[in-house]
PDB file of C-alpha atoms in Angstrom:
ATOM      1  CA  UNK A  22       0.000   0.000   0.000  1.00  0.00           C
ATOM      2  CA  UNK A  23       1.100   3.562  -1.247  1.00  0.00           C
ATOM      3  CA  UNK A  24       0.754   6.348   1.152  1.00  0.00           C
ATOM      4  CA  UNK A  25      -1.309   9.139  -0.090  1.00  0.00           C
ATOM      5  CA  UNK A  26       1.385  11.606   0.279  1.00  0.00           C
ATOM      6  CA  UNK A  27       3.006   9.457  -2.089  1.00  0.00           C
ATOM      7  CA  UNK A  28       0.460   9.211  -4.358  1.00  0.00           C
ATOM      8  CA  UNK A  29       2.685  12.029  -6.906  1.00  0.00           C
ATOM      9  CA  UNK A  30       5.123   8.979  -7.421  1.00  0.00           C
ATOM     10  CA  UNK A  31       2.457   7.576  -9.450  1.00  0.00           C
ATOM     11  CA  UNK A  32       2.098   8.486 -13.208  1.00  0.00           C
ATOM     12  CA  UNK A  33      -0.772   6.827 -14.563  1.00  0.00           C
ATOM     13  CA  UNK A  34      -0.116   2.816 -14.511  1.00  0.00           C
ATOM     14  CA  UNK A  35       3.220   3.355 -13.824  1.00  0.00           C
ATOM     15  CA  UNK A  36       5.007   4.358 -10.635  1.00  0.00           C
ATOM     16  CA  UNK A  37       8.649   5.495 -10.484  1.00  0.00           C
ATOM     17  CA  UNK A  38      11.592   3.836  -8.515  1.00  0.00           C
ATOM     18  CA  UNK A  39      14.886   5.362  -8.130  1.00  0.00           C
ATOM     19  CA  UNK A  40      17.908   4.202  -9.932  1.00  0.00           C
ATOM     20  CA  UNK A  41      19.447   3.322  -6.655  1.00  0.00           C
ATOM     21  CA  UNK A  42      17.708   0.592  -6.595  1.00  0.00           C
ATOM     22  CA  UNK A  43      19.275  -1.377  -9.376  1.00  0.00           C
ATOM     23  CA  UNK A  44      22.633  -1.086  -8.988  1.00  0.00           C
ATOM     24  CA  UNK A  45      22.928  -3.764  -6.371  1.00  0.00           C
ATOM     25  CA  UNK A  46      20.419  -6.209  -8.080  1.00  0.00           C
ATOM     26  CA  UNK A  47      22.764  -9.311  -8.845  1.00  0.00           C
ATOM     27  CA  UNK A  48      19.877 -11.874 -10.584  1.00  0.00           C
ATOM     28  CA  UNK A  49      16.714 -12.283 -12.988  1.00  0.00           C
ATOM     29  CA  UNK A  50      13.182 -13.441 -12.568  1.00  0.00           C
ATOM     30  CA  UNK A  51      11.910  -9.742 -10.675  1.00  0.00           C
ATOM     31  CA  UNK A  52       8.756 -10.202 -11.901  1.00  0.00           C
ATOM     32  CA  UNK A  53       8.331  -7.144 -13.489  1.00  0.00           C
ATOM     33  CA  UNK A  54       9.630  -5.256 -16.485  1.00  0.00           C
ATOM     34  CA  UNK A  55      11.291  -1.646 -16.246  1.00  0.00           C
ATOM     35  CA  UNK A  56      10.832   1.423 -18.448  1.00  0.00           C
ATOM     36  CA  UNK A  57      11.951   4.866 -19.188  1.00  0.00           C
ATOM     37  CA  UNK A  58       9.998   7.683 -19.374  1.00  0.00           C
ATOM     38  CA  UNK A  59      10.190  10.011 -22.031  1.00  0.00           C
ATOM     39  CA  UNK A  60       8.409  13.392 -22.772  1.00  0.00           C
ATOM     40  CA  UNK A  61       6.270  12.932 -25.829  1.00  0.00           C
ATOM     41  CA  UNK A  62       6.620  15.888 -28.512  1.00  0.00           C
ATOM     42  CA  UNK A  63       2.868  17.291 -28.008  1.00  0.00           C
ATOM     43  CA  UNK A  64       1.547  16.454 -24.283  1.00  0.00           C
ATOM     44  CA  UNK A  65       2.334  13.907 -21.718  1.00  0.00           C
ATOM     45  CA  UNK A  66       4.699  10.883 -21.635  1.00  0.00           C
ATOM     46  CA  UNK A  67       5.602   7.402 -23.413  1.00  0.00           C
ATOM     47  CA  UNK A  68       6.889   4.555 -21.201  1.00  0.00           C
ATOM     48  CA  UNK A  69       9.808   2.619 -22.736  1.00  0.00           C
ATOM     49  CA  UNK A  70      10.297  -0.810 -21.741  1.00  0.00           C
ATOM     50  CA  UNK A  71      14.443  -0.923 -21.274  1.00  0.00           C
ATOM     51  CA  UNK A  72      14.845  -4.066 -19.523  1.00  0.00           C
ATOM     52  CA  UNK A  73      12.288  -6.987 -19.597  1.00  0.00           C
ATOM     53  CA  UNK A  74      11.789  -8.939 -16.049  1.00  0.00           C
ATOM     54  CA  UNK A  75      13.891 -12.137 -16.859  1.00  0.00           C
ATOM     55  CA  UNK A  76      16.973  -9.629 -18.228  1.00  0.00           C
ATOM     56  CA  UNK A  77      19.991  -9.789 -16.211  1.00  0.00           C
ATOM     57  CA  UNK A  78      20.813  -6.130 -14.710  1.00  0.00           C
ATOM     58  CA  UNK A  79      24.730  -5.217 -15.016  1.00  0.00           C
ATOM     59  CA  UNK A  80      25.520  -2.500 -13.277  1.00  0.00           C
ATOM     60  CA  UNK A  81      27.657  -1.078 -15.310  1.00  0.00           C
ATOM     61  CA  UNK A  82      24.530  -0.508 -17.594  1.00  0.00           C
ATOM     62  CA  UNK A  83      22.690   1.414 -14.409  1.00  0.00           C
ATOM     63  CA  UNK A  84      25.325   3.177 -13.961  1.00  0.00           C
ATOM     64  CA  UNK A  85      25.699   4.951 -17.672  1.00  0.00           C
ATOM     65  CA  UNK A  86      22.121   5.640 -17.297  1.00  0.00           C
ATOM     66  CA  UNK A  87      22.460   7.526 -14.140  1.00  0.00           C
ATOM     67  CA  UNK A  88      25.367   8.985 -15.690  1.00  0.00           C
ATOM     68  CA  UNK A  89      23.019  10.409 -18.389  1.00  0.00           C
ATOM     69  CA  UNK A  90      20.958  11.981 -15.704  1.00  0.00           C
ATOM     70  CA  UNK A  91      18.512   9.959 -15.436  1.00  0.00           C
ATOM     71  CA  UNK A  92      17.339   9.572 -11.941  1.00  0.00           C
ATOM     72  CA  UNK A  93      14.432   7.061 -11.843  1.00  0.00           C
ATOM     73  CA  UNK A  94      12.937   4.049 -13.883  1.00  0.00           C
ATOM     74  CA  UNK A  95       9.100   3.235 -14.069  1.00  0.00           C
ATOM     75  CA  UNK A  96       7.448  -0.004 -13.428  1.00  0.00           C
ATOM     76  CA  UNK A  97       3.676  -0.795 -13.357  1.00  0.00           C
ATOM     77  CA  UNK A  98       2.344  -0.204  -9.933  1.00  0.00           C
ATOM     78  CA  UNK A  99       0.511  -3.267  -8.642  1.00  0.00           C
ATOM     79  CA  UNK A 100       4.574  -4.843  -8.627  1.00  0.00           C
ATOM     80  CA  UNK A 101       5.964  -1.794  -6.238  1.00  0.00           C
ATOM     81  CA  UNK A 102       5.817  -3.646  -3.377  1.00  0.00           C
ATOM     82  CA  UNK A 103       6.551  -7.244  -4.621  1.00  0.00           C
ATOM     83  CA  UNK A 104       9.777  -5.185  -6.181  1.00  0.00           C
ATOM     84  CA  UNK A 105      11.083  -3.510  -3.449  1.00  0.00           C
ATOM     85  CA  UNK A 106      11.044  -5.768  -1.100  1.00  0.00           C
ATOM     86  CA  UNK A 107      12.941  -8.293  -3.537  1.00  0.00           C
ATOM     87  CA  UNK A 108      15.656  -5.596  -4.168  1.00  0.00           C
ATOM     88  CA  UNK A 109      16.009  -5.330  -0.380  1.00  0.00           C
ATOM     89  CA  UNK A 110      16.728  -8.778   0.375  1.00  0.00           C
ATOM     90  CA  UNK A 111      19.462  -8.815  -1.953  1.00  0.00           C
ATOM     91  CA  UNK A 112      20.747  -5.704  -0.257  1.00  0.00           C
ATOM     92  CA  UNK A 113      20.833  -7.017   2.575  1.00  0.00           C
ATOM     93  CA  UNK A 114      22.747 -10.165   1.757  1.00  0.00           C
ATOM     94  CA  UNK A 115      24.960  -7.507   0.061  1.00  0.00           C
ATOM     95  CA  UNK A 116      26.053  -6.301   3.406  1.00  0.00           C
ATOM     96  CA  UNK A 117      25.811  -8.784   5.009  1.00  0.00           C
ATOM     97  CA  UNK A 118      29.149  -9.890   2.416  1.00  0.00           C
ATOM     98  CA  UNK A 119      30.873  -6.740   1.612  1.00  0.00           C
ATOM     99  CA  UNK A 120      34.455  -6.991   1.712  1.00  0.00           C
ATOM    100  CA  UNK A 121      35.928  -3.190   2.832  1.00  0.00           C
ATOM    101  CA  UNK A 122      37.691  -0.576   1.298  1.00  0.00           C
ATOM    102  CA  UNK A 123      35.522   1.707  -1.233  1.00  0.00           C
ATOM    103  CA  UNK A 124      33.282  -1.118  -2.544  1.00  0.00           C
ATOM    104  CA  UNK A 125      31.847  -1.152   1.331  1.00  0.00           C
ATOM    105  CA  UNK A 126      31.563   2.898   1.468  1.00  0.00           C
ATOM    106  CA  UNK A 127      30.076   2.590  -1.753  1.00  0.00           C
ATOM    107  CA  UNK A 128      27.098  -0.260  -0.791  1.00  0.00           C
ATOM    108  CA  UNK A 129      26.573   2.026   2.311  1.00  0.00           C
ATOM    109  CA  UNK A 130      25.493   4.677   0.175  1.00  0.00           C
ATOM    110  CA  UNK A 131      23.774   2.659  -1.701  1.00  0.00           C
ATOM    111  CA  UNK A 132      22.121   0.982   1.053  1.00  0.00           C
ATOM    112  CA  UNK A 133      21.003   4.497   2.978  1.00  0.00           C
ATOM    113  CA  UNK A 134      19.259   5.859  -0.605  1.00  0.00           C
ATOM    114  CA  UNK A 135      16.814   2.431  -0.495  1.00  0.00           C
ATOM    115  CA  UNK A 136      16.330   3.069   2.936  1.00  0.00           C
ATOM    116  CA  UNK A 137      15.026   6.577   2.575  1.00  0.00           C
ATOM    117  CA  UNK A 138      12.614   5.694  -0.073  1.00  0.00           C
ATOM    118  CA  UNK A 139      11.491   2.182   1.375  1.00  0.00           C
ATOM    119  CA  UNK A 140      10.435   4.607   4.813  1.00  0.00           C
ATOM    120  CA  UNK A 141       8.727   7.209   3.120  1.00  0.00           C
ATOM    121  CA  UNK A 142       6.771   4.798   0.376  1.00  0.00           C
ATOM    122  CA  UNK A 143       6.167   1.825   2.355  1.00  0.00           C
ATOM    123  CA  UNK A 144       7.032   2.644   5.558  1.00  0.00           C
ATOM    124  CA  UNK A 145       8.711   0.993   8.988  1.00  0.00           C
ATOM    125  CA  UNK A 146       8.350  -3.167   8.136  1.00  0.00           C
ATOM    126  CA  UNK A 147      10.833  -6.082   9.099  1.00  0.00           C
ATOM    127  CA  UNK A 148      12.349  -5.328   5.197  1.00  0.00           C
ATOM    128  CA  UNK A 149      12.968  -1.517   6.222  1.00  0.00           C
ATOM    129  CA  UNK A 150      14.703  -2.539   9.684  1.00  0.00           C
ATOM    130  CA  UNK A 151      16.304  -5.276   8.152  1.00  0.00           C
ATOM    131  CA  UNK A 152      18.009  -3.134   6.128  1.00  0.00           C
ATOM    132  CA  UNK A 153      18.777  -0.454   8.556  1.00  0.00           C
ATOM    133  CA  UNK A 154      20.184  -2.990  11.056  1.00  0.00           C
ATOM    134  CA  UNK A 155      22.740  -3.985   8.222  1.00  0.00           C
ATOM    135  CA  UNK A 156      23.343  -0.587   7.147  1.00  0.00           C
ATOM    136  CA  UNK A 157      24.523   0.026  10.774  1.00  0.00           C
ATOM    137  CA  UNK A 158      26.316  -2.928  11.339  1.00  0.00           C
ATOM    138  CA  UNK A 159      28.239  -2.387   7.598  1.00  0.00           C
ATOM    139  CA  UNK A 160      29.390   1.159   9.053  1.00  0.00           C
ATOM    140  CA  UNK A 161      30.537  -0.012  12.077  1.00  0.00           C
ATOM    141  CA  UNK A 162      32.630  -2.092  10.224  1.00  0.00           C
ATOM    142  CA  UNK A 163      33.972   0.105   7.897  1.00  0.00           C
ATOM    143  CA  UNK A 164      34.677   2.779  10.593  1.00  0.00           C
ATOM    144  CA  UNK A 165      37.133   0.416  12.102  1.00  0.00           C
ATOM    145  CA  UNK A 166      39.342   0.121   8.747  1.00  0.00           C
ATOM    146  CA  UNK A 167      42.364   2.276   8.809  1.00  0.00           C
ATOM    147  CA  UNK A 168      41.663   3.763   5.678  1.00  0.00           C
ATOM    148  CA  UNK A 169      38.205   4.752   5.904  1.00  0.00           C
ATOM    149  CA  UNK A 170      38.261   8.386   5.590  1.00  0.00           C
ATOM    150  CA  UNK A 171      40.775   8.102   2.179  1.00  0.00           C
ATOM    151  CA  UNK A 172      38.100   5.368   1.499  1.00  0.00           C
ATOM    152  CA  UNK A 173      35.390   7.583   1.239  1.00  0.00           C
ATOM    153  CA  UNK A 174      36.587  10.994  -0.395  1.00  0.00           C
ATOM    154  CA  UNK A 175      37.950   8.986  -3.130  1.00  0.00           C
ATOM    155  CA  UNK A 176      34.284   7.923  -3.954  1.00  0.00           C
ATOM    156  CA  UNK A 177      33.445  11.323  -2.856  1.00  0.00           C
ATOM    157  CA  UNK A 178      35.550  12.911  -5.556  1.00  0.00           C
ATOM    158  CA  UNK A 179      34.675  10.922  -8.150  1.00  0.00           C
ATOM    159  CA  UNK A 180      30.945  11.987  -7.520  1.00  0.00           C
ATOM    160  CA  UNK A 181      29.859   7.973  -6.330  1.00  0.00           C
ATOM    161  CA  UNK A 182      27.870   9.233  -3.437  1.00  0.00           C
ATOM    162  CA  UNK A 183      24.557  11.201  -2.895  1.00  0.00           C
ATOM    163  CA  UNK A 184      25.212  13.920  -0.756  1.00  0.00           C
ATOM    164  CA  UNK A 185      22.848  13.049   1.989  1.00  0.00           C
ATOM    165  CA  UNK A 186      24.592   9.903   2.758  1.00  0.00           C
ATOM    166  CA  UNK A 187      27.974  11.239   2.576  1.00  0.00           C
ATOM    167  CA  UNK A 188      26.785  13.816   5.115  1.00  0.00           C
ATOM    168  CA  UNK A 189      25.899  10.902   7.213  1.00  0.00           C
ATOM    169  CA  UNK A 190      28.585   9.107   6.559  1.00  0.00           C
ATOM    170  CA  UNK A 191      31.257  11.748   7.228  1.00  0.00           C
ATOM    171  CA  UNK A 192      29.518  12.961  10.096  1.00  0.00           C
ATOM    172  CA  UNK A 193      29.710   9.441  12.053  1.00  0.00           C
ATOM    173  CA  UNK A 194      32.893   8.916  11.073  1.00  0.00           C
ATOM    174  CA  UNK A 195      34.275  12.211  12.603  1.00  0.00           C
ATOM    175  CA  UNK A 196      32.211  12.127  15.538  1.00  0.00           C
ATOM    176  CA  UNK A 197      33.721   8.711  16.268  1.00  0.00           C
ATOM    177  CA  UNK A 198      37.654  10.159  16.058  1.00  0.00           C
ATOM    178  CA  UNK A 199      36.391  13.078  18.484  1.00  0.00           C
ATOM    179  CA  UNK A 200      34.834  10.791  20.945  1.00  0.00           C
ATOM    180  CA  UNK A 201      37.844   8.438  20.698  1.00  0.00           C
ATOM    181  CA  UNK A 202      40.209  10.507  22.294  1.00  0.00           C
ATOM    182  CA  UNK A 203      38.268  10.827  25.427  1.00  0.00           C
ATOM    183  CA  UNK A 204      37.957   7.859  28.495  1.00  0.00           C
ATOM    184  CA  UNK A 205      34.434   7.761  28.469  1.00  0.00           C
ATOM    185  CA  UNK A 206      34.367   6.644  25.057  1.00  0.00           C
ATOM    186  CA  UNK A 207      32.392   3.082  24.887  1.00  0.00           C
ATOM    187  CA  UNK A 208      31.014   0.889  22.503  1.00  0.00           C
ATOM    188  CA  UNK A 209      27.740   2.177  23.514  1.00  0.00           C
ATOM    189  CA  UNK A 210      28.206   5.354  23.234  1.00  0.00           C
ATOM    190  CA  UNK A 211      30.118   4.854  19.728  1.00  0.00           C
ATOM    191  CA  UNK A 212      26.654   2.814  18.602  1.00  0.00           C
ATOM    192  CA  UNK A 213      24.702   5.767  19.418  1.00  0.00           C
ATOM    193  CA  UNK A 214      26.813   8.028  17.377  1.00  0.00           C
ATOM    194  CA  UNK A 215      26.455   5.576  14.616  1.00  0.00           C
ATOM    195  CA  UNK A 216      22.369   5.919  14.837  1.00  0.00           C
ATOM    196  CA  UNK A 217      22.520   9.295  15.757  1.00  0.00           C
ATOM    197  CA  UNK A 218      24.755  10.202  12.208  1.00  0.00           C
ATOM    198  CA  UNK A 219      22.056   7.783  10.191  1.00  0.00           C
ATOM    199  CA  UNK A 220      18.890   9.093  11.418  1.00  0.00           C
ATOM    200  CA  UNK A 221      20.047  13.108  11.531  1.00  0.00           C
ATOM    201  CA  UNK A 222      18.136  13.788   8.569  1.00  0.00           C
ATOM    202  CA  UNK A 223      15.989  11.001   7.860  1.00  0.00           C
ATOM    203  CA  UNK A 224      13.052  12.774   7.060  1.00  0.00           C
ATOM    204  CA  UNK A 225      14.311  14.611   4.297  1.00  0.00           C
ATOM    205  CA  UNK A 226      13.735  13.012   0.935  1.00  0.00           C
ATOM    206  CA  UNK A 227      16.059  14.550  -1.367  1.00  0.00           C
ATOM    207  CA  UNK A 228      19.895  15.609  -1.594  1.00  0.00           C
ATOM    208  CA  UNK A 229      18.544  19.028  -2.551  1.00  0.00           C
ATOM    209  CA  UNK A 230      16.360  19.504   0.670  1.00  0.00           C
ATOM    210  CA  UNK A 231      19.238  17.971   2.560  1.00  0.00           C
ATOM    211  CA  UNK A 232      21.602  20.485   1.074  1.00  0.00           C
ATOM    212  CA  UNK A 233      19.736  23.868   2.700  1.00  0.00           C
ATOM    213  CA  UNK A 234      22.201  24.668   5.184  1.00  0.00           C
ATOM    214  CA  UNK A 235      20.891  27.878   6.292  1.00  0.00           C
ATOM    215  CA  UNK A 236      18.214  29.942   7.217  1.00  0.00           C
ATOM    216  CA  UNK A 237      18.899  32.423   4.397  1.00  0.00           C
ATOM    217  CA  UNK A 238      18.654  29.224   1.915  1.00  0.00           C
ATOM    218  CA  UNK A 239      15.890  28.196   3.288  1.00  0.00           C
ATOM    219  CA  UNK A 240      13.776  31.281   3.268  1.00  0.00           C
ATOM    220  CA  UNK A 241      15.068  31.579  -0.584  1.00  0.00           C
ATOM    221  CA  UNK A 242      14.367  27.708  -1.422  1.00  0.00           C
ATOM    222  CA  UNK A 243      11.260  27.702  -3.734  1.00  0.00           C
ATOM    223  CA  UNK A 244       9.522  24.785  -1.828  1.00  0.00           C
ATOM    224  CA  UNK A 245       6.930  22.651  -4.389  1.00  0.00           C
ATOM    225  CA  UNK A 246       4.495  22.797  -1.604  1.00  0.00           C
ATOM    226  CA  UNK A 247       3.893  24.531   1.991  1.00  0.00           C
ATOM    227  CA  UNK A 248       4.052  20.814   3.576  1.00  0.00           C
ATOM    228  CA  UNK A 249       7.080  20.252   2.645  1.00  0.00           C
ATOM    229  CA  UNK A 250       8.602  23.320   3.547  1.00  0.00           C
ATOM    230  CA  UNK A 251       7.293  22.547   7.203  1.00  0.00           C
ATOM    231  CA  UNK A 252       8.529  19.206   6.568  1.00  0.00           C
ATOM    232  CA  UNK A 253      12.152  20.583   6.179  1.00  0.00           C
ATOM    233  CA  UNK A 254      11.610  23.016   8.829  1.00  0.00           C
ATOM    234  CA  UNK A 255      11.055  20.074  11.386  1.00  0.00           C
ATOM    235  CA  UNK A 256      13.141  17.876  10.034  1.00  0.00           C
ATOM    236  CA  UNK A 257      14.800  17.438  13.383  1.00  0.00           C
ATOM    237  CA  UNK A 258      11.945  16.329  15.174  1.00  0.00           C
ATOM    238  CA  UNK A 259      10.260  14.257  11.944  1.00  0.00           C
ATOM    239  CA  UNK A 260      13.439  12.283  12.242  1.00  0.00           C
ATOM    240  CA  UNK A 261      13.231  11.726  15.668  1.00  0.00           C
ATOM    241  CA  UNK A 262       9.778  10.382  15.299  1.00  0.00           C
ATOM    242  CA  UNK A 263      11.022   8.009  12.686  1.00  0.00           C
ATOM    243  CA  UNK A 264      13.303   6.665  14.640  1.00  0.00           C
ATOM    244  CA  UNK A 265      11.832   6.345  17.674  1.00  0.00           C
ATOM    245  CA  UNK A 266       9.423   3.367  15.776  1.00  0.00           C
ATOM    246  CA  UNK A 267      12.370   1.704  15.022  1.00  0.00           C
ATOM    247  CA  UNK A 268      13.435  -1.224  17.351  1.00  0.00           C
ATOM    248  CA  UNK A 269      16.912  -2.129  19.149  1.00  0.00           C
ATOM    249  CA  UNK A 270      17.875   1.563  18.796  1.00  0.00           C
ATOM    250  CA  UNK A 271      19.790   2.319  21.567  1.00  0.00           C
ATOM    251  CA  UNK A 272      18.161   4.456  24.487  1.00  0.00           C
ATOM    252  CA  UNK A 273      18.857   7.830  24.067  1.00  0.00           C
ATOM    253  CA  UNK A 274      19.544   8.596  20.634  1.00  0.00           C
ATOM    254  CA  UNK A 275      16.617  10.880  20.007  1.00  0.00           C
ATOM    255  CA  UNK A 276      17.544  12.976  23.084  1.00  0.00           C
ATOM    256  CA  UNK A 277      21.280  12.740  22.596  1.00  0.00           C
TER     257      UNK A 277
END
């Protein structure tokens, strides 16, 4: 079930899913097919069926057609959630494998974009904290490699993360050097610096929303709506209210 607030995702018989989500898929059979949109010459749109449901994704093909700007693919609605939740078990085993270095920086990116969109389209189910659990897990793990600051601004210069989770991602990973250098550093408080940096901005949707750094930008932001200006305006608090429906968080982190 699609939220209402959603409901602008949906174009006709078609709803749209963000690239993100394909560039971890690793088999066939989806169930589905997947089209482009394009802008027909008079009025309206054509869907263009690009890859058929038993085709097997490379990701190197995602990836040239985000590199063309193209930043979501259409399927027809009644398989949204049958999809999603299939791309988010193999996610998950995704983490569950990664091996370090950039290709684990990378996934974690990947990872946080599908969980942004899985909690604002289908909301808080065992798939969405599934995920998030990994997610966590995954940067705890690559916190602890030596090289996991060089790690991540060489994806971050080559432009292979979305700027809200690199702002996540940097901001956990600094906040645990700080806190190591004082003795009242423990795991537990290092685990809720790692939900704290993952939730801050939760409730934000886009990299542009999450990019308003101050007032003057956001008084000057041309919101689509006066709902979600308010929405950016409380972010803080909408994100606390996210996570505090989340399980196994650790006590605290919406106060910290």
């Amino acid at each position: 079930m699609i939220p209402d607030w959603e409901e602008s995702r949906l174009v006709s018989d078609y709803i749209s899913i963000p690239a993100s989500y394909f560039l971890n898929i690793h088999n066939t059979n989806l169930g589905c097919d997947v089209y482009i949109r394009v802008k027909r010459e008079q009025d309206g749109y054509q869907y263009i069926k690009r890859l058929h449901s038993h085709d097997f994704f490379l990701r190197d093909d995602i990836v040239k057609y985000i590199d063309t700007g193209l930043k979501d693919f259409y399927i027809a609605k009644g398989h949204f959630a049958a999809f999603v939740n299939h791309v988010t078990g193999q996610l998950v085993q995704k983490l569950r494998n990664s091996v370090g270095g950039k290709e684990r920086v990378a996934l974690i990116s990947e990872s946080f974009e599908v969980t942004i969109d899985r909690i604002h389209s289908i909301g808080i189910d065992e798939e969405t904290i599934e995920v998030v659990e990994e997610s966590i897990k995954t940067i705890q793990a690559s916190l602890k490699e030596g090289d996991a600051l060089s790690n991540f601004l060489q994806l971050l210069k080559g432009n292979k993360l979305s700027y809200i989770s690199s702002h996540s991602y940097l901001t956990c990973l600094i906040l645990h050097r700080i806190i190591a250098q004082f003795d009242w550093c423990t795991s537990s408080i290092r685990n809720k610096i790692t939900y704290l940096a993952y939730f801050h901005d939760i409730s934000l949707v886009s990299d542009e929303l999450a990019m308003i750094g101050s007032l003057d930008e956001f008084n000057g932001y041309a919101f689509e709506s006066k709902e979600m200006k308010e929405k950016v305006a409380n972010h803080a608090l909408l994100s606390a209210q996210i996570v505090d429906r989340f399980p196994k968080v650790p006590l605290g982190v919406t106060t910290f």
